[in-house]
PDB file of C-alpha atoms and ligand atoms in Angstrom:
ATOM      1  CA  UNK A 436       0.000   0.000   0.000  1.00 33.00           C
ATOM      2  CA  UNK A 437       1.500   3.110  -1.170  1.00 36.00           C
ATOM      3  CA  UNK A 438       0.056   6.492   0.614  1.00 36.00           C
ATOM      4  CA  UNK A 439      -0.920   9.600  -0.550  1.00 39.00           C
ATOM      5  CA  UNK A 440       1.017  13.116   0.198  1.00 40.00           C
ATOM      6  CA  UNK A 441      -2.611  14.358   1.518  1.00 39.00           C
ATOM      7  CA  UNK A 442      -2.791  11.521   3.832  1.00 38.00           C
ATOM      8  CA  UNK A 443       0.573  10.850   4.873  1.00 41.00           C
ATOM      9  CA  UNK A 444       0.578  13.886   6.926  1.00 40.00           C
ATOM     10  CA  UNK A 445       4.495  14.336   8.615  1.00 45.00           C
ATOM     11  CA  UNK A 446       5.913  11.972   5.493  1.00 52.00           C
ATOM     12  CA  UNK A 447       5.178  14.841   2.676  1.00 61.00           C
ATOM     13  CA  UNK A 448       7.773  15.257  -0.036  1.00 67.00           C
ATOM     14  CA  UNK A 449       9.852  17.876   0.634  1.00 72.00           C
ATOM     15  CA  UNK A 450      10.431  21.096  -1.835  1.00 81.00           C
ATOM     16  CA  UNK A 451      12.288  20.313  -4.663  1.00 90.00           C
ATOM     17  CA  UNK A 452      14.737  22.909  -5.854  1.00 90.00           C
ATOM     18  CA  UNK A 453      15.935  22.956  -9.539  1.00 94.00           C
ATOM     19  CA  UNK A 454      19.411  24.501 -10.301  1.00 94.00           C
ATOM     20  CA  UNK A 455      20.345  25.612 -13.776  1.00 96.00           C
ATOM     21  CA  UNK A 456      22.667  23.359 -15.432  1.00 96.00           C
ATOM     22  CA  UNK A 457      25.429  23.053 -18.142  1.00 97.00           C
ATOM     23  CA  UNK A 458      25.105  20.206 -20.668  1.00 98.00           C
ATOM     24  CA  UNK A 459      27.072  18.891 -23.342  1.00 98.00           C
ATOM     25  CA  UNK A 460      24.713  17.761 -26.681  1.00 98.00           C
ATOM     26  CA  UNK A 461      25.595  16.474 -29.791  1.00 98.00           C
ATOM     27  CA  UNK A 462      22.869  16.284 -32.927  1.00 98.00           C
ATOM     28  CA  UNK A 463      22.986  13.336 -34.491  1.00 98.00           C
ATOM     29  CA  UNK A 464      23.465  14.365 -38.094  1.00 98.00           C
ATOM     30  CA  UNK A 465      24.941  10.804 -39.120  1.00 97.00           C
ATOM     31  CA  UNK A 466      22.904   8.554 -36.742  1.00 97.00           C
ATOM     32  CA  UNK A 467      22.433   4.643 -37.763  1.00 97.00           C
ATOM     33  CA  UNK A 468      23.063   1.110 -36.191  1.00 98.00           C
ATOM     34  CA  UNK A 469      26.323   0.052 -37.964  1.00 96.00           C
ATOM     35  CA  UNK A 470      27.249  -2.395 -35.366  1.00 97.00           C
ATOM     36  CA  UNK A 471      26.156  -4.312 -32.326  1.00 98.00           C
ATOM     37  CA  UNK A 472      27.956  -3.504 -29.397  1.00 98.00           C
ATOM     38  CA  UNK A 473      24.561  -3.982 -26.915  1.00 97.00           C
ATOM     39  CA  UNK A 474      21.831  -5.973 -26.905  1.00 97.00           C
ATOM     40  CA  UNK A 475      19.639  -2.891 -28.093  1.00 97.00           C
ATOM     41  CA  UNK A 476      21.578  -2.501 -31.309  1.00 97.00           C
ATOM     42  CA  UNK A 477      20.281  -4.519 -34.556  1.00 98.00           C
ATOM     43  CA  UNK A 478      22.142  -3.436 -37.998  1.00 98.00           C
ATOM     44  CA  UNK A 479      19.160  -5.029 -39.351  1.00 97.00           C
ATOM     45  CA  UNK A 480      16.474  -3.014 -37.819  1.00 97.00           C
ATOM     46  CA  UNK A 481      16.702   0.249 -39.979  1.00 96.00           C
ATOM     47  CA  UNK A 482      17.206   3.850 -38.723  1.00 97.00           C
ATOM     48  CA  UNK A 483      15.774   7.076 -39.815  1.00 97.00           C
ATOM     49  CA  UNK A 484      17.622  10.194 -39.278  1.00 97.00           C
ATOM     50  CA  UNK A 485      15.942  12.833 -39.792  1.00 98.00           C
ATOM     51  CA  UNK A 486      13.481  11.207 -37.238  1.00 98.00           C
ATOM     52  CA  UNK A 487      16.505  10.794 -34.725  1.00 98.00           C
ATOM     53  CA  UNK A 488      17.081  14.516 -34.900  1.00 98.00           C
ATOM     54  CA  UNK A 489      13.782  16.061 -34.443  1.00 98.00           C
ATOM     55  CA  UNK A 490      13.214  13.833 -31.404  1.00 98.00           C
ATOM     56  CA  UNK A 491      17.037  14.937 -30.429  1.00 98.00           C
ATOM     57  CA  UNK A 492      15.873  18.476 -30.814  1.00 98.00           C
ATOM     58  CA  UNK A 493      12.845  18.094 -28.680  1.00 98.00           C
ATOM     59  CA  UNK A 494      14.930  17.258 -25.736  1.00 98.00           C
ATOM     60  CA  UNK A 495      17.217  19.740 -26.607  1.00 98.00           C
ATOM     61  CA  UNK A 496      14.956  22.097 -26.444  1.00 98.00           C
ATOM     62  CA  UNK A 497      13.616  21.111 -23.538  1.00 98.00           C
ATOM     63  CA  UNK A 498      16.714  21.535 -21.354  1.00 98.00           C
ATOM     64  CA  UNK A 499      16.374  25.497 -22.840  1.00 98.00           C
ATOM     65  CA  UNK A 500      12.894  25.907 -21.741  1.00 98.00           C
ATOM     66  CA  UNK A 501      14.287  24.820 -18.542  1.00 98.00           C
ATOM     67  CA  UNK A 502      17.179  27.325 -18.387  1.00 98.00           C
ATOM     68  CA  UNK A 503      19.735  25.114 -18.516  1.00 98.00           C
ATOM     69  CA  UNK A 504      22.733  25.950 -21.025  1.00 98.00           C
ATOM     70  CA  UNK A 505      23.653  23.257 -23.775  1.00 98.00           C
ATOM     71  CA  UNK A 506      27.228  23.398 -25.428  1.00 98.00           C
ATOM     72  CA  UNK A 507      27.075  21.009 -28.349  1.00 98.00           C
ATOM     73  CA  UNK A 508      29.706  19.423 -30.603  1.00 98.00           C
ATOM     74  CA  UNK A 509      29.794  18.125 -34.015  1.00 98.00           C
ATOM     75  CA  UNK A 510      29.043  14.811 -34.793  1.00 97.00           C
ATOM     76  CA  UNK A 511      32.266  13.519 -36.858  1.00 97.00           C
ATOM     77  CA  UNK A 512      31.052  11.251 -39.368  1.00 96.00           C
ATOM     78  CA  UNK A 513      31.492   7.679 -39.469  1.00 96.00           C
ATOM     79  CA  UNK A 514      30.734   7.837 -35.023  1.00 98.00           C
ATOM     80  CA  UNK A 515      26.977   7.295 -35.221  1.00 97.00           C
ATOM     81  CA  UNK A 516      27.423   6.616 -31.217  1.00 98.00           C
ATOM     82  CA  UNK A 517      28.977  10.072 -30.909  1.00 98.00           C
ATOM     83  CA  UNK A 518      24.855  11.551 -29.876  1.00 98.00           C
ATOM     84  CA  UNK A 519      25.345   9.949 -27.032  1.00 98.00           C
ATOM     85  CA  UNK A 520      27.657  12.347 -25.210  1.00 98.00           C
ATOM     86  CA  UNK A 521      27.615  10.764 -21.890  1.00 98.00           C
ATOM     87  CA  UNK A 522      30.398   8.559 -22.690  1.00 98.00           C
ATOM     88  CA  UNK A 523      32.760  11.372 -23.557  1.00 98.00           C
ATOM     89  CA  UNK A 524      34.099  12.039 -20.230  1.00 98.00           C
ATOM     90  CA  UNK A 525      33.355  12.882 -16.944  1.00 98.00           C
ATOM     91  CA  UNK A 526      33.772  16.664 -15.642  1.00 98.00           C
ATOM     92  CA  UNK A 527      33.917  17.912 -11.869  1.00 96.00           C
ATOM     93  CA  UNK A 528      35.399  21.309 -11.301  1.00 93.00           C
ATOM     94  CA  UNK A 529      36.479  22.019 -14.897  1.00 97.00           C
ATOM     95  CA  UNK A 530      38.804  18.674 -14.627  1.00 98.00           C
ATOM     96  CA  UNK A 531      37.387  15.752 -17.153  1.00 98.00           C
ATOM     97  CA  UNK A 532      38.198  12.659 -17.446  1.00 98.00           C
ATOM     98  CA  UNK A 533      38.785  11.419 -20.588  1.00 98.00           C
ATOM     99  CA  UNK A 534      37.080   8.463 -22.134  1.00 98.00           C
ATOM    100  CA  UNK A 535      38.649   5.419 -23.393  1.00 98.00           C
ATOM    101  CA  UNK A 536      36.278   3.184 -24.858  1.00 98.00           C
ATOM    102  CA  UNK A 537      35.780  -0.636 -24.472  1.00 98.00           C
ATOM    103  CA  UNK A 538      34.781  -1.572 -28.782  1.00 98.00           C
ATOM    104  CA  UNK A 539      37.270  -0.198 -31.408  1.00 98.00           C
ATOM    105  CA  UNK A 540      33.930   1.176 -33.119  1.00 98.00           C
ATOM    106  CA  UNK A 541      34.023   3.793 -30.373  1.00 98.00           C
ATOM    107  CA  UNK A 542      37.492   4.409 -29.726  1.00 98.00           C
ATOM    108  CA  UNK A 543      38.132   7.388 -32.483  1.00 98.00           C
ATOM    109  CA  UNK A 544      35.591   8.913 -30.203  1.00 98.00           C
ATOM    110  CA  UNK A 545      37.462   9.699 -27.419  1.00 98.00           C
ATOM    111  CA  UNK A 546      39.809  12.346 -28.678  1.00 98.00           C
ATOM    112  CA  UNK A 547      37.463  14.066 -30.334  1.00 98.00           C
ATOM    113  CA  UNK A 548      35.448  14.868 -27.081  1.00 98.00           C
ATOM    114  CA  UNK A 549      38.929  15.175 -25.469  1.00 98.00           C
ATOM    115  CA  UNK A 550      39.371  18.175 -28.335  1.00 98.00           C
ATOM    116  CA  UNK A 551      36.564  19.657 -27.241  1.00 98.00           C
ATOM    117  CA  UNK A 552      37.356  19.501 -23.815  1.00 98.00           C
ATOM    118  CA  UNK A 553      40.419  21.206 -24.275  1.00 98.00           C
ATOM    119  CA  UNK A 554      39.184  23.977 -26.701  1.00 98.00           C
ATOM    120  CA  UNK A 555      36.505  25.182 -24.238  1.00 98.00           C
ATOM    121  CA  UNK A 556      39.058  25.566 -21.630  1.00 98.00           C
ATOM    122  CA  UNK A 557      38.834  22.408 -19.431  1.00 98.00           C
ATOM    123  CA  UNK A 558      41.948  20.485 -17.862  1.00 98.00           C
ATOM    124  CA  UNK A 559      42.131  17.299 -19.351  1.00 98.00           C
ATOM    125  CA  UNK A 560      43.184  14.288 -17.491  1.00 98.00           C
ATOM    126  CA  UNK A 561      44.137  11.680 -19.880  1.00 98.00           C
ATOM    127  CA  UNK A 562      43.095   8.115 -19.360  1.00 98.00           C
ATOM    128  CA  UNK A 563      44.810   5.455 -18.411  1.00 98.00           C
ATOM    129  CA  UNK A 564      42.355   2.362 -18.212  1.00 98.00           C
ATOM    130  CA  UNK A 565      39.046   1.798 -20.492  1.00 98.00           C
ATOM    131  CA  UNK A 566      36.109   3.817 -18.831  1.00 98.00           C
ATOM    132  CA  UNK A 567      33.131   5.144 -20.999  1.00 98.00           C
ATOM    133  CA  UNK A 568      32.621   8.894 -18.617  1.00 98.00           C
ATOM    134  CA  UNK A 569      29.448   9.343 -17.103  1.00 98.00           C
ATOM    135  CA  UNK A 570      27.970   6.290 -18.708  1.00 98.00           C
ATOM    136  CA  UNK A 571      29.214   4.570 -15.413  1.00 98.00           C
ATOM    137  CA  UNK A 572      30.191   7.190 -13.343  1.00 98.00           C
ATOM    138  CA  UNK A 573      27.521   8.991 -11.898  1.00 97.00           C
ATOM    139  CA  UNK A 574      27.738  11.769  -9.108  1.00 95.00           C
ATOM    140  CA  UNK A 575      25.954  11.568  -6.101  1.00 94.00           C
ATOM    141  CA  UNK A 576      26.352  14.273  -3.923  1.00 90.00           C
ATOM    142  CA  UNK A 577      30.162  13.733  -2.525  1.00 89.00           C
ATOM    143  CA  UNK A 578      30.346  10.655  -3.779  1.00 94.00           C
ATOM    144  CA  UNK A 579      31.091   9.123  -7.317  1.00 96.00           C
ATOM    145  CA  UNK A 580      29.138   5.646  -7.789  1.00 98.00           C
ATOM    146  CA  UNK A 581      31.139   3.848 -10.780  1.00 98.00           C
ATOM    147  CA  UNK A 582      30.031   0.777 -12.673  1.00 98.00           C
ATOM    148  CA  UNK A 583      31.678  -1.640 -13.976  1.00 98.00           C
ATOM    149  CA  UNK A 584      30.855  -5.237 -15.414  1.00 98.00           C
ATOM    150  CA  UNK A 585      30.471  -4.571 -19.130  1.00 98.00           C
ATOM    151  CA  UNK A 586      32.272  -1.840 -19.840  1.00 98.00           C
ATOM    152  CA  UNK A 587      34.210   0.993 -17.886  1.00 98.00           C
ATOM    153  CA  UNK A 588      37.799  -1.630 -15.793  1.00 98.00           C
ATOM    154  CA  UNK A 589      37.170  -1.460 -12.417  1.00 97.00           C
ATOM    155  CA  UNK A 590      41.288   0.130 -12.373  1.00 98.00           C
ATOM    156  CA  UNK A 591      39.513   3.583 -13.977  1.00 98.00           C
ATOM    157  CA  UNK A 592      37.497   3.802 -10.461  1.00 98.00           C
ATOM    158  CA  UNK A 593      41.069   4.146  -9.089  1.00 98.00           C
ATOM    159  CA  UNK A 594      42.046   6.743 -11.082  1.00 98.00           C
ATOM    160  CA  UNK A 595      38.775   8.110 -10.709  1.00 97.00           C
ATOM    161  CA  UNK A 596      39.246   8.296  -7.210  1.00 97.00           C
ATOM    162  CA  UNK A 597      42.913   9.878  -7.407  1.00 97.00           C
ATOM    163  CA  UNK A 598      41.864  12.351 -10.053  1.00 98.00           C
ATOM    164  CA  UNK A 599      39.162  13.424  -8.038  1.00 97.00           C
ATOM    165  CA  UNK A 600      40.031  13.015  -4.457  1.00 96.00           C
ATOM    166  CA  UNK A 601      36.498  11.614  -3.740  1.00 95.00           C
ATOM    167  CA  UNK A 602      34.869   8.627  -2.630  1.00 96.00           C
ATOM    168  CA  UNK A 603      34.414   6.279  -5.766  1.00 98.00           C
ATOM    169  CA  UNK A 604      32.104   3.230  -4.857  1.00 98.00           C
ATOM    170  CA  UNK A 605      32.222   0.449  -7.295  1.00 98.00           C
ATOM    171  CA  UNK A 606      28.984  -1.394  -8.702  1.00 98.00           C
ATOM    172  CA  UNK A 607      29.109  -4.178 -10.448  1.00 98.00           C
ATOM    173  CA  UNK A 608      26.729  -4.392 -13.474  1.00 98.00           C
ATOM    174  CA  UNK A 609      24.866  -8.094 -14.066  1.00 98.00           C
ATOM    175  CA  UNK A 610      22.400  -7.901 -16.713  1.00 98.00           C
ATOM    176  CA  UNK A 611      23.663  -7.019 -20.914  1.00 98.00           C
ATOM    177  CA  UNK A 612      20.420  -4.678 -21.312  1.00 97.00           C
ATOM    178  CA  UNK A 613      22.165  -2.552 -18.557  1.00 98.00           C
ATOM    179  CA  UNK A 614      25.590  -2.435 -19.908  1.00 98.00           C
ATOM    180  CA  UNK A 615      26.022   0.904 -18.451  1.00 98.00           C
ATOM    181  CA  UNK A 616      25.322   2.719 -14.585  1.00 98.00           C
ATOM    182  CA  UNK A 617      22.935   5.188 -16.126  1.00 98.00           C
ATOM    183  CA  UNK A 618      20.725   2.684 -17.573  1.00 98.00           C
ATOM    184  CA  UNK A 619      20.336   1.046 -14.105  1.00 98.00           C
ATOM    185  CA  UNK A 620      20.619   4.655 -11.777  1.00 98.00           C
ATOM    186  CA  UNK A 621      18.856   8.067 -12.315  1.00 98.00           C
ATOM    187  CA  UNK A 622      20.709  10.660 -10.090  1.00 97.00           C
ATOM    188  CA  UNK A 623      17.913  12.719  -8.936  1.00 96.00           C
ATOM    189  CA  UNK A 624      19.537  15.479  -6.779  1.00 89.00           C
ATOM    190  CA  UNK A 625      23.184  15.440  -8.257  1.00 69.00           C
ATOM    191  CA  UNK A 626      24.685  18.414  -6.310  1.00 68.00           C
ATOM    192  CA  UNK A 627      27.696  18.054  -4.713  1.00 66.00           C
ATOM    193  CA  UNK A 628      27.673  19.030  -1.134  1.00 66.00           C
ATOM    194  CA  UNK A 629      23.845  17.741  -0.990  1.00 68.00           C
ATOM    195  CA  UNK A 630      24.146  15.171   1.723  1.00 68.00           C
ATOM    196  CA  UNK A 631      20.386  13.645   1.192  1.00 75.00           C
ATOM    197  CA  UNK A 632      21.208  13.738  -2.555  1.00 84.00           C
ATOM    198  CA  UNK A 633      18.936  10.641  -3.837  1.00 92.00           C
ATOM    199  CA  UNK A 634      18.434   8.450  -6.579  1.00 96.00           C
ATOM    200  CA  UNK A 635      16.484   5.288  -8.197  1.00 97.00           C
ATOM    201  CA  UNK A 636      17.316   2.206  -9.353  1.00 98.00           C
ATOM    202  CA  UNK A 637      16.808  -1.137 -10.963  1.00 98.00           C
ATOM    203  CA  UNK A 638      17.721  -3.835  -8.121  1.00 98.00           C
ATOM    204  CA  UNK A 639      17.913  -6.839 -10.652  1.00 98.00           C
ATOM    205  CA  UNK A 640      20.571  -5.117 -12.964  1.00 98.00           C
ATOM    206  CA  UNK A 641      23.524  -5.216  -9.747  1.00 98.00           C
ATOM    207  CA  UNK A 642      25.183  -8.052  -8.085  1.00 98.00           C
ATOM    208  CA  UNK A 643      24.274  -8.795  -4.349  1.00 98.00           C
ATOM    209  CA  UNK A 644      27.150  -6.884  -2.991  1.00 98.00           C
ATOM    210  CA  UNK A 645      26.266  -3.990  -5.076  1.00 98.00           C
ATOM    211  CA  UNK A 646      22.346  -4.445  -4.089  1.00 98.00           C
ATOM    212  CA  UNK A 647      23.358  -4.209  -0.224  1.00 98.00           C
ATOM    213  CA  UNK A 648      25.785  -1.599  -0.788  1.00 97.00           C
ATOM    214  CA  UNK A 649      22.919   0.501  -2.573  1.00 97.00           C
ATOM    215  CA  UNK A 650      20.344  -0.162   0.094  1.00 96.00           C
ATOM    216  CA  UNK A 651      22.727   0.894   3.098  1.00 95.00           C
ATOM    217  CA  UNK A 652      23.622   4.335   1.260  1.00 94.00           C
ATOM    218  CA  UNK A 653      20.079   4.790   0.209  1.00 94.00           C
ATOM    219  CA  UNK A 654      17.297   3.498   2.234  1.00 93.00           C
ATOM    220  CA  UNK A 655      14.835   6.358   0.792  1.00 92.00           C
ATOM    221  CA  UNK A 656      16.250   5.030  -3.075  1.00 96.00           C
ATOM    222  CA  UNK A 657      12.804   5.241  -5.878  1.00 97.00           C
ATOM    223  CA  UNK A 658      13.075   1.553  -6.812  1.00 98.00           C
ATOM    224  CA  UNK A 659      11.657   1.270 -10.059  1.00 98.00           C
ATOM    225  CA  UNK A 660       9.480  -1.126 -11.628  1.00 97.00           C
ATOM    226  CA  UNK A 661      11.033  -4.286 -14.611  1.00 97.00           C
ATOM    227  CA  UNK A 662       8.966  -2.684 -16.881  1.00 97.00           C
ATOM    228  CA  UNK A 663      10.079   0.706 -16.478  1.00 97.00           C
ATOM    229  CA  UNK A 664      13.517  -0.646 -16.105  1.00 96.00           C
ATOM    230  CA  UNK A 665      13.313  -2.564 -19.625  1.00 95.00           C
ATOM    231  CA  UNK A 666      12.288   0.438 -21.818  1.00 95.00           C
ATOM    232  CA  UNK A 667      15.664   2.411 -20.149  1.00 96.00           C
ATOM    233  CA  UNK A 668      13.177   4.665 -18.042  1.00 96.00           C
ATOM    234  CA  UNK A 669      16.090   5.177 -15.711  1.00 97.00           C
ATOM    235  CA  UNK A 670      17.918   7.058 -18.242  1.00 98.00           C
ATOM    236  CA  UNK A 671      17.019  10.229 -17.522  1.00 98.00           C
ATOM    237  CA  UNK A 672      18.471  13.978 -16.159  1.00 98.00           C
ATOM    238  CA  UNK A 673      17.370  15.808 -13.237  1.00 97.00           C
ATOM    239  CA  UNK A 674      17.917  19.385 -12.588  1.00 96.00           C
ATOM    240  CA  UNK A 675      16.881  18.904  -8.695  1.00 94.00           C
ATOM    241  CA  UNK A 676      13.021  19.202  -9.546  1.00 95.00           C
ATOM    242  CA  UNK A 677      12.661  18.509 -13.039  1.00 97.00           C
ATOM    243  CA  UNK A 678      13.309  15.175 -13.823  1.00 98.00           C
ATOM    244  CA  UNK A 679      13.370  14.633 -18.127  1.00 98.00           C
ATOM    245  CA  UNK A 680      12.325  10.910 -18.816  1.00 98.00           C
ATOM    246  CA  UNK A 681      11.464   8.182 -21.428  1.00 97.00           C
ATOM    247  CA  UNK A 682       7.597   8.898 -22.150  1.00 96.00           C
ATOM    248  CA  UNK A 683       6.865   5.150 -21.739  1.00 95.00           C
ATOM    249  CA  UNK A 684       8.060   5.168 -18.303  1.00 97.00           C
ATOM    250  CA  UNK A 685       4.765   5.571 -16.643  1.00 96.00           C
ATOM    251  CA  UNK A 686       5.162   3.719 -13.440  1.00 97.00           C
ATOM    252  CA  UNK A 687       8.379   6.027 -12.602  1.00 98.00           C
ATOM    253  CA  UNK A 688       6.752   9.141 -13.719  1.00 98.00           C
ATOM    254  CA  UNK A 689       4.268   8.214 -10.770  1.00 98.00           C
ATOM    255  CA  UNK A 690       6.676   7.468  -8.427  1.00 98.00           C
ATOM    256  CA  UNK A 691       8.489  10.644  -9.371  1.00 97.00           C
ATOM    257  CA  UNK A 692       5.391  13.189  -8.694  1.00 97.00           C
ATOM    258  CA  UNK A 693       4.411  11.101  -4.950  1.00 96.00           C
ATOM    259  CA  UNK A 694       8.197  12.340  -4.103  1.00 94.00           C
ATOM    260  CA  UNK A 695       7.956  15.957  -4.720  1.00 94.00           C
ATOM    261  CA  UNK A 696       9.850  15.897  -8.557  1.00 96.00           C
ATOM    262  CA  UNK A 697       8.634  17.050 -11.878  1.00 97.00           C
ATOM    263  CA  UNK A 698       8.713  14.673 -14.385  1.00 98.00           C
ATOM    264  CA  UNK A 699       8.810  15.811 -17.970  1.00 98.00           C
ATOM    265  CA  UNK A 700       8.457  13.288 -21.320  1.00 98.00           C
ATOM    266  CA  UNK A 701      10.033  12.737 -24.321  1.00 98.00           C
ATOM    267  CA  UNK A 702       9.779  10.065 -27.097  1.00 98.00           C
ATOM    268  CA  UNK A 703      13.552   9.172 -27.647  1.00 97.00           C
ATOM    269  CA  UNK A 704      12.185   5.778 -29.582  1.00 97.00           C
ATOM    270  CA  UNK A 705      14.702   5.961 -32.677  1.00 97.00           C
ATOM    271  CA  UNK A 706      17.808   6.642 -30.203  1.00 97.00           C
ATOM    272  CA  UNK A 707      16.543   3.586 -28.168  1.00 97.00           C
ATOM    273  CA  UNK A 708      17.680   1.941 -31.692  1.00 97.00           C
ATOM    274  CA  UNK A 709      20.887   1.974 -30.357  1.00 98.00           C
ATOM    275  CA  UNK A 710      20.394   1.503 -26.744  1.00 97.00           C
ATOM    276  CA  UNK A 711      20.816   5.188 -25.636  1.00 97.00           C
ATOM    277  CA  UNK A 712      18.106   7.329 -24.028  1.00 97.00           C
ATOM    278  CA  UNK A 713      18.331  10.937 -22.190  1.00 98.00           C
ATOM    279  CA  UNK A 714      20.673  10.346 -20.114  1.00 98.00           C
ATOM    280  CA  UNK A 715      22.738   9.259 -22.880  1.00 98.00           C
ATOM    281  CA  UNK A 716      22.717  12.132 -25.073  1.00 98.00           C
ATOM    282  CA  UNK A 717      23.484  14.655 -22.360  1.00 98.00           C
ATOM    283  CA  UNK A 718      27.273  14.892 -20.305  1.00 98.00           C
ATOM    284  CA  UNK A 719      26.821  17.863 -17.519  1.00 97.00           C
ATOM    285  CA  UNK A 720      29.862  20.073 -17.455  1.00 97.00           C
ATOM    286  CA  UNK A 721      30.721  20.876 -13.776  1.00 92.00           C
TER     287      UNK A 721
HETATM  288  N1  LIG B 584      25.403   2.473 -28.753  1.00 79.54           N
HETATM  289  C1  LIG B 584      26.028   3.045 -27.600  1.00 79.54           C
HETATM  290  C2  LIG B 584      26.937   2.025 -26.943  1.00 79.54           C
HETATM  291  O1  LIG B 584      26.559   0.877 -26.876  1.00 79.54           O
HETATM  292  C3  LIG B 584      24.988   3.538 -26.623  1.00 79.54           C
HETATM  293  C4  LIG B 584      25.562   4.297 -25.478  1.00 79.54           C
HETATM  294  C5  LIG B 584      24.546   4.728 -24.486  1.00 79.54           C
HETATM  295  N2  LIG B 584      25.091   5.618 -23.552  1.00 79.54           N
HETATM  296  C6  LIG B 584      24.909   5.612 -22.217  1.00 79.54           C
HETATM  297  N3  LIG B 584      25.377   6.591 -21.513  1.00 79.54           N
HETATM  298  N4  LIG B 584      24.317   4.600 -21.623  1.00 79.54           N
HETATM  299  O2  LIG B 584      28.019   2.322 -26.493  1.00 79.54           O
END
């Protein structure tokens, strides 16, 4: 039995506060499926696009409405994976991490965001062991919570964690739909200093360690449903209060609104084609 905010009296949500945010975007001009590096990806299934793009812009646009700011960079062609700018790096106090990715498909890509980095004025640390950014490293308050299991080496959590000079916790990844942390954890406070930052999660894509580990950090966690978990509903950005999701994640959406957030759709069906959602196509710049 779930209750109500009017009838739960003391256990209301509390007041959500969005902060503006700084994203980096990147259209996707030359989107297809030319491999299959995850279980979402079929070469066979064809792509369109054009379509890719307009639903691209919609969340782009989205994140303006919201005053956020949105940096973008060119796809090159040839990287059709290159939209989904989460694996470029991962960025803390103008210092990011450059990506070194697990498939040779990818691998071109991470000197081209590492380019970018550097042209707009960021240190870049250059990596030493494969990690694919904020795919599987994911900012919790003080803490970084890094995955591992199918792609980022558990050894890039250590030089996350000496890079950094933060806690890195290390989850292990089980299940090849949720190859990466964001498809298995929505940040939904990200700020650092916020000690009661929160998140959700899919239980059934960790290990047991990892489950435990998750429960004891956060007890007040939005566990979310298989079905919401299986369309990549977790994949999705929070500003604090708004929370941008996968329109077909309707049971999360709820559970969202009972705890205070705003939860805001989009249709990112033709990037789903190759296993991305929002969280995918957007890398925040701290
Ligand atoms: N096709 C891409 C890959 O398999 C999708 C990446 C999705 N990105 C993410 N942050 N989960 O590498």
């Amino acid at each position: 039995m779930t209750s109500t905010l009017e009838t739960s009296g003391q256990s209301a949500a509390p007041a959500r506060v969005a902060t503006k945010r700084h994203y980096l975007m990147c259209r996707p001009d030359h989107f297809t499926v030319a491999y299959r590096i995850n279980p979402w990806m079929d070469p066979a299934v064809p792509t369109d696009t054009s379509l890719a793009v307009a639903q691209w812009n919609t969340l782009y646009e989205t994140y303006l409405s919201l005053g956020h700011t949105v940096e973008l960079i060119d796809q090159v062609p040839g990287l059709p994976d290159m939209v989904y700018t989460a694996n470029g790096g991962f960025i803390i106090d103008n210092v990011a991490y450059g990506a070194l990715f697990t498939h040779p498909e990818r691998q071109p890509e991470g000197p081209a965001f590492m380019e970018w980095f550097r042209e707009h004025g960021y240190e870049v640390a250059e990596p030493a062991n494969t990690n694919e950014g904020e795919g599987d490293f994911l900012l919790v308050g003080d803490v970084i919570l890094a995955g591992t299991g199918f792609r980022s080496a558990s050894n890039s959590h250590e030089e996350l964690g000496e890079i950094y000079g933060r806690e890195v916790v290390t989850l292990t990844l089980v299940d090849p739909r949720f190859y990466h942390l964001d498809t298995a954890i929505s940040v939904l406070d990200p700020l650092t200093g916020d000690k009661t930052a929160n998140i959700a999660y899919l239980p059934s894509a960790f290990d047991t360690a990892s489950r435990l580990e998750l429960e004891k950090r956060f007890p007040d966690a939005i566990l979310v449903s298989e079905e919401d978990g299986a369309i990549l509903g977790l994949n999705s950005i929070s500003d604090g209060y708004n929370v941008v999701i996968a329109n077909r994640a309707v049971g999360f959406e709820k559970q969202l609104r009972e705890r205070g957030y705003n939860p805001i759709k989009v249709d990112l069906s033709e990037l789903l084609l190759g296993g991305g959602g929002v969280k995918c196509c957007t890398l925040e710049l701290r």
